[in-house]
Amino acid sequence: MGQNKKKLSGVFAPVVTPFHSDELALDDLRFNLLKLNETDLTGYFALGSNGEFRSLSDKEQIQVLEVFAEQKGEKVVMVGTACESTRQTIEKSKLVSEMGFDYVSILTPSYFAGRIDGTTLQGYYERVADSVDIPVLLYNAPGFAGGVKIPPQTLLELSRHPNIVGMKDSSPTGPAKFLTCLDPAEDFHVLAGSANFFYPALHLGAAGGVVSLANALPGPCCDLYRLFTQGEYDNAKELAFRLARFNQAVSGTWGVAGVKAAMDITGFKGGQPRHPLQGLTDEVKEQVRKIIINEGFISA
Amino acid sequence: MGQNKKKLSGVFAPVVTPFHSDELALDDLRFNLLKLNETDLTGYFALGSNGEFRSLSDKEQIQVLEVFAEQKGEKVVMVGTACESTRQTIEKSKLVSEMGFDYVSILTPSYFAGRIDGTTLQGYYERVADSVDIPVLLYNAPGFAGGVKIPPQTLLELSRHPNIVGMKDSSPTGPAKFLTCLDPAEDFHVLAGSANFFYPALHLGAAGGVVSLANALPGPCCDLYRLFTQGEYDNAKELAFRLARFNQAVSGTWGVAGVKAAMDITGFKGGQPRHPLQGLTDEVKEQVRKIIINEGFISA
Amino acid sequence: MGQNKKKLSGVFAPVVTPFHSDELALDDLRFNLLKLNETDLTGYFALGSNGEFRSLSDKEQIQVLEVFAEQKGEKVVMVGTACESTRQTIEKSKLVSEMGFDYVSILTPSYFAGRIDGTTLQGYYERVADSVDIPVLLYNAPGFAGGVKIPPQTLLELSRHPNIVGMKDSSPTGPAKFLTCLDPAEDFHVLAGSANFFYPALHLGAAGGVVSLANALPGPCCDLYRLFTQGEYDNAKELAFRLARFNQAVSGTWGVAGVKAAMDITGFKGGQPRHPLQGLTDEVKEQVRKIIINEGFISA
Amino acid sequence: MGQNKKKLSGVFAPVVTPFHSDELALDDLRFNLLKLNETDLTGYFALGSNGEFRSLSDKEQIQVLEVFAEQKGEKVVMVGTACESTRQTIEKSKLVSEMGFDYVSILTPSYFAGRIDGTTLQGYYERVADSVDIPVLLYNAPGFAGGVKIPPQTLLELSRHPNIVGMKDSSPTGPAKFLTCLDPAEDFHVLAGSANFFYPALHLGAAGGVVSLANALPGPCCDLYRLFTQGEYDNAKELAFRLARFNQAVSGTWGVAGVKAAMDITGFKGGQPRHPLQGLTDEVKEQVRKIIINEGFISA
């Protein structure tokens, strides 16, 4: 129990996948990981939404994971392995386990959104967790899953499975309702999936956060977590507000294209998202730069 | 132009993918296609929603397509090739073209639903249509695409592309708004994506329908189209109501599991959907049988 | 039975409420009714959505109804009497009955949208229909009712009540699912609530339509109904498309403000909606005029 | 400024309206207010959602307010005065002001939900705030307003109006995004509209809460606020979780009927909601009693 708690506390970056002219830019990924390795981040979420995993072929996903395997340093790595059928998800999760990663993080199935209820989700996650030998994290993100949500009662059931040890929650309401219903005796850890509610989630017992802004501003994101753990709540709140405002203006408005633009501004290699997603225009990028400066994250 | 109109008129079955214990059951698929070849169906939609394409591996999708290639008889075949990125969609579409199929049918991207607007969709479809040498059909199905819809104005633009020749519309409102705005001079043909609105769509100029019920009741579905073309509107309406009531009770309530159960009852090989979807219980299956009998499609 | 069928067939205008500087402009209402009396409209829907009934005080609603009572000519008049509680709705409906109007038309309650299920709606409508001595029409309009919809099964139950004789359906999907499930032996008549689906609804057995465009273009709306009843389907379809395109561009885009602007253009007295709704800018009004001309409803 | 901050800090009960056989039960209201006067509640929200204001006639609303005027004791009273048109809202707000209440609380208009954008809301609230001589509170509750939400940017503009001094937020996401964007120099105070997120909202700077549970459990709700202000965060969190679980099970599941049932159990006079809403069955009421006992709010 202690080990998962430790490994899942703090800040994770859901690492973006860089492209050059729509081709994988693995050197840029290496560059970013080497820089991120030097921060206080606890770890990485590979092949998540910000990693545009659904826009990659199976082969490309392996290429990305190989870079993580080489460059992860001391960081904890969770890998997104969600497919639509249980069978595919298990297959991909086994592969990730064999590559030596720490956790699989599994978004809800969603194609048949109207048919995916709590019972179906429970059957899905239990079968996967029974079949994979590294621990499983649930990933609740209705915005990327056609509105499919893990019901709190289903979460409570799943949290009792010995191989299901946590959840990333990116629902717009944040993880309050999940944190409220969990059994504190279980080895189950909730990660806030957005800078919008990372700070209040910590006050409710979240272990940490997987926040897209950690791609561009890993330092401030880690500072927020540190200030919270040190009980410096006034400073934490002030920083949380700056990060949330920035997050709403960039990730909330422009999605992964906004995150990548912010990375270009703060010294990482972001670039453009893969087609059909569009990168930010120069004009919008300039606005993003101004917001970063206004919030005091870089100087003018 | 005339050729697409002819090839896209009438009724298509979005053919289901049978499984045995979650493994592909290709013999069952062959069985179904041989039986369907004897009907008046115009053709098939392979690897559509009812084909559970998102629940199949790339390799399994090829296996399914090889069965279609062998067993399609004289039927027109459209193949679903939608992936999340333009690049993947083009790659899969080229493969389908090389296998000799007639059309690719491409669902809107949806993972980043909040970012997918008309401009993004137009860029996506035009790039695909420019890159593939068989004609492209759009597939508008917000229920399977996290709410993403093709805006009518975008449709009007896309309908003018020489290699975009039609659309399957499965939105809950049906294709009325699309049919209203199209330029009749274009070689563009709309297929109703549900038995719920197939009949009124014909009165608005739809070329035909891709209706899940055609898996289980191909004869009545073709009869409906025939009655319409013969101007027998009273009989057509009466049959349309019976099909729509059945469709709402089965496909509308139980999705692909309901369609497969109906197939088992009418002499096809449906079986269970792939996990995590659940098949119908025996009790519910018995209800489905009663509805089929009540609506007069089989005798008790 | 025959009487309701006759009284509910054809086209109804959901009459707008004119204002001058946010004050009721009853002379303008009189002017409009006198002009509309000369058309082939079957009748009027007073105090409907386009009548901005929720923006009027109780006293103003009575003033509006008094004008209808005086000026209705030979037309059939249905009056919107929906309140949130059964008790209020009954009280208002009794008043309308005493004023001599033909029908009450009752939108679903919606404030507690999450609590309003089929059972609640059935209880509501049955109690109202039992208490009022003129016949009741249901009004299904999820867009104005926080998403509350009458379930088809509830409709079937309600259609058997002797004092519930019809429904106006303004749901985006149109009335197909309702028409499909009704018992044809019942004295129950469905009115399409939008020019978007008026024509296909007629092919499915709708008795008529209550369409906002009939405020501005009563002639073409009545022509559409006449062409349908005469079996001139090609001409009917062509006119239906013109009306639907116009409706989407005006009522669909701008709501009651668009309808009122169109009225100003076609010789009625529309004016501005009540604050906080905004009237159309001159620029947008000019666009509306161009659309009316382009669709051939007035000459340039 | 100081005065509003003081008057808007702490816990408010959105007081329910009791009925006997669907008739106003003003004696029950008096009974409840006298009991609530003895608690640490800061005040009352009269004629709010839990007060079923939309189910009351204008005359009944006055009768309710007269009881508040007589029985409010030392409590601060905000009164819901939202109507659909600006004109009606101003008229009702003036009446409330003349009756000597402290604040008006104004839900967004919602009938024409598709037309109500930030600009429309800003025009609405500014005109009301300019016309009324007691301070105005905004009320953001998309669940009761057909999905209409106050955009954060509009809130920021409105917060600068001298007569707009706060907001009750009952959106499912809670007020985090509003608190983040406010100018701390403004005399503007945010009240959390649900026990689900009252505690984390306090950590983000909310002044207090208007929570339906305060009708049934005023003591624990006030304790939560006190524990927070005393910095006893562990105890506060534990109590917040108990209240949130109870709230989700009762108010979240059954709405005002659940709140009223809980009141009956804890010694207040709740009774049934007004028709067409249904009260809880005895069986469900028994479940509610068990939850109250399990969470330790009353003994078995």
PDB file of N, CA and C in Angstrom, chain D residues 148-211:
ATOM      1  N   VAL D 148     -28.454  27.221 -19.013  1.00  0.00           N
ATOM      2  CA  VAL D 148     -27.858  28.562 -19.104  1.00  0.00           C
ATOM      3  C   VAL D 148     -26.859  28.760 -17.969  1.00  0.00           C
ATOM      4  N   LYS D 149     -25.654  29.241 -18.327  1.00  0.00           N
ATOM      5  CA  LYS D 149     -24.583  29.489 -17.357  1.00  0.00           C
ATOM      6  C   LYS D 149     -24.081  30.921 -17.510  1.00  0.00           C
ATOM      7  N   ILE D 150     -23.700  31.506 -16.416  1.00  0.00           N
ATOM      8  CA  ILE D 150     -23.030  32.808 -16.494  1.00  0.00           C
ATOM      9  C   ILE D 150     -21.575  32.559 -16.874  1.00  0.00           C
ATOM     10  N   PRO D 151     -21.090  33.092 -18.006  1.00  0.00           N
ATOM     11  CA  PRO D 151     -19.688  32.898 -18.350  1.00  0.00           C
ATOM     12  C   PRO D 151     -18.779  33.639 -17.361  1.00  0.00           C
ATOM     13  N   PRO D 152     -17.615  33.062 -17.017  1.00  0.00           N
ATOM     14  CA  PRO D 152     -16.714  33.727 -16.070  1.00  0.00           C
ATOM     15  C   PRO D 152     -16.402  35.171 -16.468  1.00  0.00           C
ATOM     16  N   GLN D 153     -16.219  35.429 -17.762  1.00  0.00           N
ATOM     17  CA  GLN D 153     -15.887  36.793 -18.182  1.00  0.00           C
ATOM     18  C   GLN D 153     -17.055  37.748 -17.900  1.00  0.00           C
ATOM     19  N   THR D 154     -18.268  37.265 -18.084  1.00  0.00           N
ATOM     20  CA  THR D 154     -19.448  38.086 -17.775  1.00  0.00           C
ATOM     21  C   THR D 154     -19.527  38.339 -16.272  1.00  0.00           C
ATOM     22  N   LEU D 155     -19.210  37.309 -15.498  1.00  0.00           N
ATOM     23  CA  LEU D 155     -19.208  37.491 -14.048  1.00  0.00           C
ATOM     24  C   LEU D 155     -18.226  38.585 -13.647  1.00  0.00           C
ATOM     25  N   LEU D 156     -17.031  38.534 -14.247  1.00  0.00           N
ATOM     26  CA  LEU D 156     -16.016  39.527 -13.903  1.00  0.00           C
ATOM     27  C   LEU D 156     -16.550  40.941 -14.182  1.00  0.00           C
ATOM     28  N   GLU D 157     -17.201  41.135 -15.324  1.00  0.00           N
ATOM     29  CA  GLU D 157     -17.789  42.439 -15.651  1.00  0.00           C
ATOM     30  C   GLU D 157     -18.853  42.831 -14.621  1.00  0.00           C
ATOM     31  N   LEU D 158     -19.736  41.882 -14.345  1.00  0.00           N
ATOM     32  CA  LEU D 158     -20.856  42.194 -13.438  1.00  0.00           C
ATOM     33  C   LEU D 158     -20.366  42.447 -12.014  1.00  0.00           C
ATOM     34  N   SER D 159     -19.279  41.802 -11.629  1.00  0.00           N
ATOM     35  CA  SER D 159     -18.788  41.967 -10.255  1.00  0.00           C
ATOM     36  C   SER D 159     -18.333  43.396  -9.994  1.00  0.00           C
ATOM     37  N   ARG D 160     -18.121  44.154 -11.067  1.00  0.00           N
ATOM     38  CA  ARG D 160     -17.681  45.545 -10.918  1.00  0.00           C
ATOM     39  C   ARG D 160     -18.846  46.517 -10.778  1.00  0.00           C
ATOM     40  N   HIS D 161     -20.060  46.020 -10.970  1.00  0.00           N
ATOM     41  CA  HIS D 161     -21.230  46.893 -10.823  1.00  0.00           C
ATOM     42  C   HIS D 161     -21.421  47.175  -9.332  1.00  0.00           C
ATOM     43  N   PRO D 162     -21.615  48.454  -8.968  1.00  0.00           N
ATOM     44  CA  PRO D 162     -21.677  48.771  -7.533  1.00  0.00           C
ATOM     45  C   PRO D 162     -22.832  48.111  -6.802  1.00  0.00           C
ATOM     46  N   ASN D 163     -23.892  47.760  -7.512  1.00  0.00           N
ATOM     47  CA  ASN D 163     -25.039  47.163  -6.823  1.00  0.00           C
ATOM     48  C   ASN D 163     -25.156  45.643  -7.021  1.00  0.00           C
ATOM     49  N   ILE D 164     -24.115  45.038  -7.566  1.00  0.00           N
ATOM     50  CA  ILE D 164     -24.091  43.565  -7.683  1.00  0.00           C
ATOM     51  C   ILE D 164     -22.986  43.089  -6.742  1.00  0.00           C
ATOM     52  N   VAL D 165     -23.356  42.388  -5.701  1.00  0.00           N
ATOM     53  CA  VAL D 165     -22.393  42.161  -4.618  1.00  0.00           C
ATOM     54  C   VAL D 165     -22.089  40.685  -4.360  1.00  0.00           C
ATOM     55  N   GLY D 166     -22.658  39.805  -5.147  1.00  0.00           N
ATOM     56  CA  GLY D 166     -22.316  38.413  -4.910  1.00  0.00           C
ATOM     57  C   GLY D 166     -23.043  37.474  -5.837  1.00  0.00           C
ATOM     58  N   MET D 167     -22.807  36.193  -5.626  1.00  0.00           N
ATOM     59  CA  MET D 167     -23.398  35.159  -6.468  1.00  0.00           C
ATOM     60  C   MET D 167     -23.555  33.885  -5.672  1.00  0.00           C
ATOM     61  N   LYS D 168     -24.695  33.236  -5.869  1.00  0.00           N
ATOM     62  CA  LYS D 168     -24.850  31.857  -5.455  1.00  0.00           C
ATOM     63  C   LYS D 168     -24.572  30.990  -6.668  1.00  0.00           C
ATOM     64  N   ASP D 169     -23.641  30.060  -6.531  1.00  0.00           N
ATOM     65  CA  ASP D 169     -23.324  29.176  -7.648  1.00  0.00           C
ATOM     66  C   ASP D 169     -23.737  27.749  -7.336  1.00  0.00           C
ATOM     67  N   SER D 170     -24.663  27.231  -8.143  1.00  0.00           N
ATOM     68  CA  SER D 170     -25.112  25.851  -7.995  1.00  0.00           C
ATOM     69  C   SER D 170     -24.800  25.027  -9.236  1.00  0.00           C
ATOM     70  N   SER D 171     -23.808  25.444 -10.009  1.00  0.00           N
ATOM     71  CA  SER D 171     -23.439  24.638 -11.168  1.00  0.00           C
ATOM     72  C   SER D 171     -22.743  23.374 -10.684  1.00  0.00           C
ATOM     73  N   PRO D 172     -22.819  22.299 -11.450  1.00  0.00           N
ATOM     74  CA  PRO D 172     -22.227  21.038 -10.971  1.00  0.00           C
ATOM     75  C   PRO D 172     -20.720  21.120 -10.741  1.00  0.00           C
ATOM     76  N   THR D 173     -20.050  22.024 -11.453  1.00  0.00           N
ATOM     77  CA  THR D 173     -18.603  22.146 -11.274  1.00  0.00           C
ATOM     78  C   THR D 173     -18.238  22.960 -10.043  1.00  0.00           C
ATOM     79  N   GLY D 174     -19.220  23.630  -9.433  1.00  0.00           N
ATOM     80  CA  GLY D 174     -18.893  24.476  -8.300  1.00  0.00           C
ATOM     81  C   GLY D 174     -18.220  25.745  -8.743  1.00  0.00           C
ATOM     82  N   PRO D 175     -17.980  26.651  -7.778  1.00  0.00           N
ATOM     83  CA  PRO D 175     -17.580  28.018  -8.121  1.00  0.00           C
ATOM     84  C   PRO D 175     -16.088  28.228  -8.347  1.00  0.00           C
ATOM     85  N   ALA D 176     -15.296  27.144  -8.492  1.00  0.00           N
ATOM     86  CA  ALA D 176     -13.849  27.333  -8.611  1.00  0.00           C
ATOM     87  C   ALA D 176     -13.497  28.323  -9.712  1.00  0.00           C
ATOM     88  N   LYS D 177     -14.101  28.137 -10.891  1.00  0.00           N
ATOM     89  CA  LYS D 177     -13.704  29.000 -12.015  1.00  0.00           C
ATOM     90  C   LYS D 177     -14.096  30.456 -11.796  1.00  0.00           C
ATOM     91  N   PHE D 178     -15.155  30.686 -11.005  1.00  0.00           N
ATOM     92  CA  PHE D 178     -15.535  32.065 -10.711  1.00  0.00           C
ATOM     93  C   PHE D 178     -14.576  32.687  -9.702  1.00  0.00           C
ATOM     94  N   LEU D 179     -14.276  31.939  -8.652  1.00  0.00           N
ATOM     95  CA  LEU D 179     -13.392  32.461  -7.604  1.00  0.00           C
ATOM     96  C   LEU D 179     -12.026  32.802  -8.179  1.00  0.00           C
ATOM     97  N   THR D 180     -11.595  31.999  -9.135  1.00  0.00           N
ATOM     98  CA  THR D 180     -10.290  32.195  -9.745  1.00  0.00           C
ATOM     99  C   THR D 180     -10.184  33.507 -10.494  1.00  0.00           C
ATOM    100  N   CYS D 181     -11.295  33.924 -11.107  1.00  0.00           N
ATOM    101  CA  CYS D 181     -11.200  35.061 -12.027  1.00  0.00           C
ATOM    102  C   CYS D 181     -11.607  36.384 -11.402  1.00  0.00           C
ATOM    103  N   LEU D 182     -12.114  36.368 -10.171  1.00  0.00           N
ATOM    104  CA  LEU D 182     -12.603  37.616  -9.582  1.00  0.00           C
ATOM    105  C   LEU D 182     -11.482  38.573  -9.203  1.00  0.00           C
ATOM    106  N   ASP D 183     -11.816  39.825  -9.198  1.00  0.00           N
ATOM    107  CA  ASP D 183     -10.893  40.848  -8.707  1.00  0.00           C
ATOM    108  C   ASP D 183     -11.086  40.948  -7.193  1.00  0.00           C
ATOM    109  N   PRO D 184     -10.064  40.610  -6.396  1.00  0.00           N
ATOM    110  CA  PRO D 184     -10.237  40.580  -4.936  1.00  0.00           C
ATOM    111  C   PRO D 184     -10.558  41.954  -4.350  1.00  0.00           C
ATOM    112  N   ALA D 185     -10.313  43.017  -5.121  1.00  0.00           N
ATOM    113  CA  ALA D 185     -10.598  44.351  -4.600  1.00  0.00           C
ATOM    114  C   ALA D 185     -12.084  44.672  -4.610  1.00  0.00           C
ATOM    115  N   GLU D 186     -12.865  43.893  -5.365  1.00  0.00           N
ATOM    116  CA  GLU D 186     -14.302  44.171  -5.472  1.00  0.00           C
ATOM    117  C   GLU D 186     -15.052  43.638  -4.248  1.00  0.00           C
ATOM    118  N   ASP D 187     -16.137  44.324  -3.924  1.00  0.00           N
ATOM    119  CA  ASP D 187     -17.053  43.882  -2.866  1.00  0.00           C
ATOM    120  C   ASP D 187     -17.992  42.837  -3.473  1.00  0.00           C
ATOM    121  N   PHE D 188     -17.450  41.650  -3.711  1.00  0.00           N
ATOM    122  CA  PHE D 188     -18.217  40.614  -4.395  1.00  0.00           C
ATOM    123  C   PHE D 188     -17.960  39.290  -3.701  1.00  0.00           C
ATOM    124  N   HIS D 189     -19.002  38.582  -3.375  1.00  0.00           N
ATOM    125  CA  HIS D 189     -18.898  37.425  -2.491  1.00  0.00           C
ATOM    126  C   HIS D 189     -19.610  36.224  -3.074  1.00  0.00           C
ATOM    127  N   VAL D 190     -18.905  35.114  -3.103  1.00  0.00           N
ATOM    128  CA  VAL D 190     -19.443  33.911  -3.732  1.00  0.00           C
ATOM    129  C   VAL D 190     -19.950  32.953  -2.666  1.00  0.00           C
ATOM    130  N   LEU D 191     -21.161  32.443  -2.903  1.00  0.00           N
ATOM    131  CA  LEU D 191     -21.762  31.462  -2.003  1.00  0.00           C
ATOM    132  C   LEU D 191     -21.883  30.141  -2.736  1.00  0.00           C
ATOM    133  N   ALA D 192     -21.356  29.071  -2.131  1.00  0.00           N
ATOM    134  CA  ALA D 192     -21.465  27.745  -2.735  1.00  0.00           C
ATOM    135  C   ALA D 192     -22.906  27.270  -2.624  1.00  0.00           C
ATOM    136  N   GLY D 193     -23.445  26.758  -3.714  1.00  0.00           N
ATOM    137  CA  GLY D 193     -24.855  26.399  -3.744  1.00  0.00           C
ATOM    138  C   GLY D 193     -25.131  24.936  -3.474  1.00  0.00           C
ATOM    139  N   SER D 194     -24.149  24.200  -2.952  1.00  0.00           N
ATOM    140  CA  SER D 194     -24.378  22.780  -2.685  1.00  0.00           C
ATOM    141  C   SER D 194     -23.400  22.279  -1.636  1.00  0.00           C
ATOM    142  N   ALA D 195     -23.889  21.401  -0.756  1.00  0.00           N
ATOM    143  CA  ALA D 195     -23.004  20.771   0.224  1.00  0.00           C
ATOM    144  C   ALA D 195     -21.957  19.900  -0.453  1.00  0.00           C
ATOM    145  N   ASN D 196     -22.173  19.561  -1.739  1.00  0.00           N
ATOM    146  CA  ASN D 196     -21.180  18.737  -2.443  1.00  0.00           C
ATOM    147  C   ASN D 196     -19.829  19.423  -2.544  1.00  0.00           C
ATOM    148  N   PHE D 197     -19.849  20.741  -2.678  1.00  0.00           N
ATOM    149  CA  PHE D 197     -18.572  21.443  -2.866  1.00  0.00           C
ATOM    150  C   PHE D 197     -18.426  22.653  -1.944  1.00  0.00           C
ATOM    151  N   PHE D 198     -19.209  22.701  -0.882  1.00  0.00           N
ATOM    152  CA  PHE D 198     -19.122  23.827   0.051  1.00  0.00           C
ATOM    153  C   PHE D 198     -17.716  23.893   0.666  1.00  0.00           C
ATOM    154  N   TYR D 199     -17.207  22.765   1.155  1.00  0.00           N
ATOM    155  CA  TYR D 199     -15.917  22.782   1.852  1.00  0.00           C
ATOM    156  C   TYR D 199     -14.754  23.179   0.939  1.00  0.00           C
ATOM    157  N   PRO D 200     -14.565  22.530  -0.227  1.00  0.00           N
ATOM    158  CA  PRO D 200     -13.456  22.995  -1.070  1.00  0.00           C
ATOM    159  C   PRO D 200     -13.640  24.441  -1.529  1.00  0.00           C
ATOM    160  N   ALA D 201     -14.888  24.883  -1.714  1.00  0.00           N
ATOM    161  CA  ALA D 201     -15.099  26.279  -2.122  1.00  0.00           C
ATOM    162  C   ALA D 201     -14.584  27.238  -1.057  1.00  0.00           C
ATOM    163  N   LEU D 202     -14.727  26.874   0.208  1.00  0.00           N
ATOM    164  CA  LEU D 202     -14.197  27.740   1.274  1.00  0.00           C
ATOM    165  C   LEU D 202     -12.684  27.893   1.138  1.00  0.00           C
ATOM    166  N   HIS D 203     -11.994  26.793   0.808  1.00  0.00           N
ATOM    167  CA  HIS D 203     -10.542  26.874   0.614  1.00  0.00           C
ATOM    168  C   HIS D 203     -10.161  27.769  -0.555  1.00  0.00           C
ATOM    169  N   LEU D 204     -11.103  27.989  -1.460  1.00  0.00           N
ATOM    170  CA  LEU D 204     -10.831  28.849  -2.622  1.00  0.00           C
ATOM    171  C   LEU D 204     -11.333  30.265  -2.404  1.00  0.00           C
ATOM    172  N   GLY D 205     -11.859  30.559  -1.201  1.00  0.00           N
ATOM    173  CA  GLY D 205     -12.250  31.924  -0.919  1.00  0.00           C
ATOM    174  C   GLY D 205     -13.736  32.200  -0.957  1.00  0.00           C
ATOM    175  N   ALA D 206     -14.571  31.178  -1.068  1.00  0.00           N
ATOM    176  CA  ALA D 206     -16.017  31.428  -0.993  1.00  0.00           C
ATOM    177  C   ALA D 206     -16.349  32.023   0.370  1.00  0.00           C
ATOM    178  N   ALA D 207     -17.343  32.934   0.370  1.00  0.00           N
ATOM    179  CA  ALA D 207     -17.736  33.572   1.629  1.00  0.00           C
ATOM    180  C   ALA D 207     -18.576  32.644   2.492  1.00  0.00           C
ATOM    181  N   GLY D 208     -19.315  31.768   1.853  1.00  0.00           N
ATOM    182  CA  GLY D 208     -20.193  30.875   2.599  1.00  0.00           C
ATOM    183  C   GLY D 208     -20.939  29.972   1.660  1.00  0.00           C
ATOM    184  N   GLY D 209     -22.072  29.469   2.143  1.00  0.00           N
ATOM    185  CA  GLY D 209     -22.829  28.540   1.320  1.00  0.00           C
ATOM    186  C   GLY D 209     -24.324  28.690   1.520  1.00  0.00           C
ATOM    187  N   VAL D 210     -25.067  28.395   0.457  1.00  0.00           N
ATOM    188  CA  VAL D 210     -26.532  28.291   0.535  1.00  0.00           C
ATOM    189  C   VAL D 210     -26.824  26.841   0.221  1.00  0.00           C
ATOM    190  N   VAL D 211     -27.028  26.036   1.261  1.00  0.00           N
ATOM    191  CA  VAL D 211     -27.051  24.596   1.046  1.00  0.00           C
ATOM    192  C   VAL D 211     -28.379  24.019   1.520  1.00  0.00           C
TER     193      VAL D 211
END
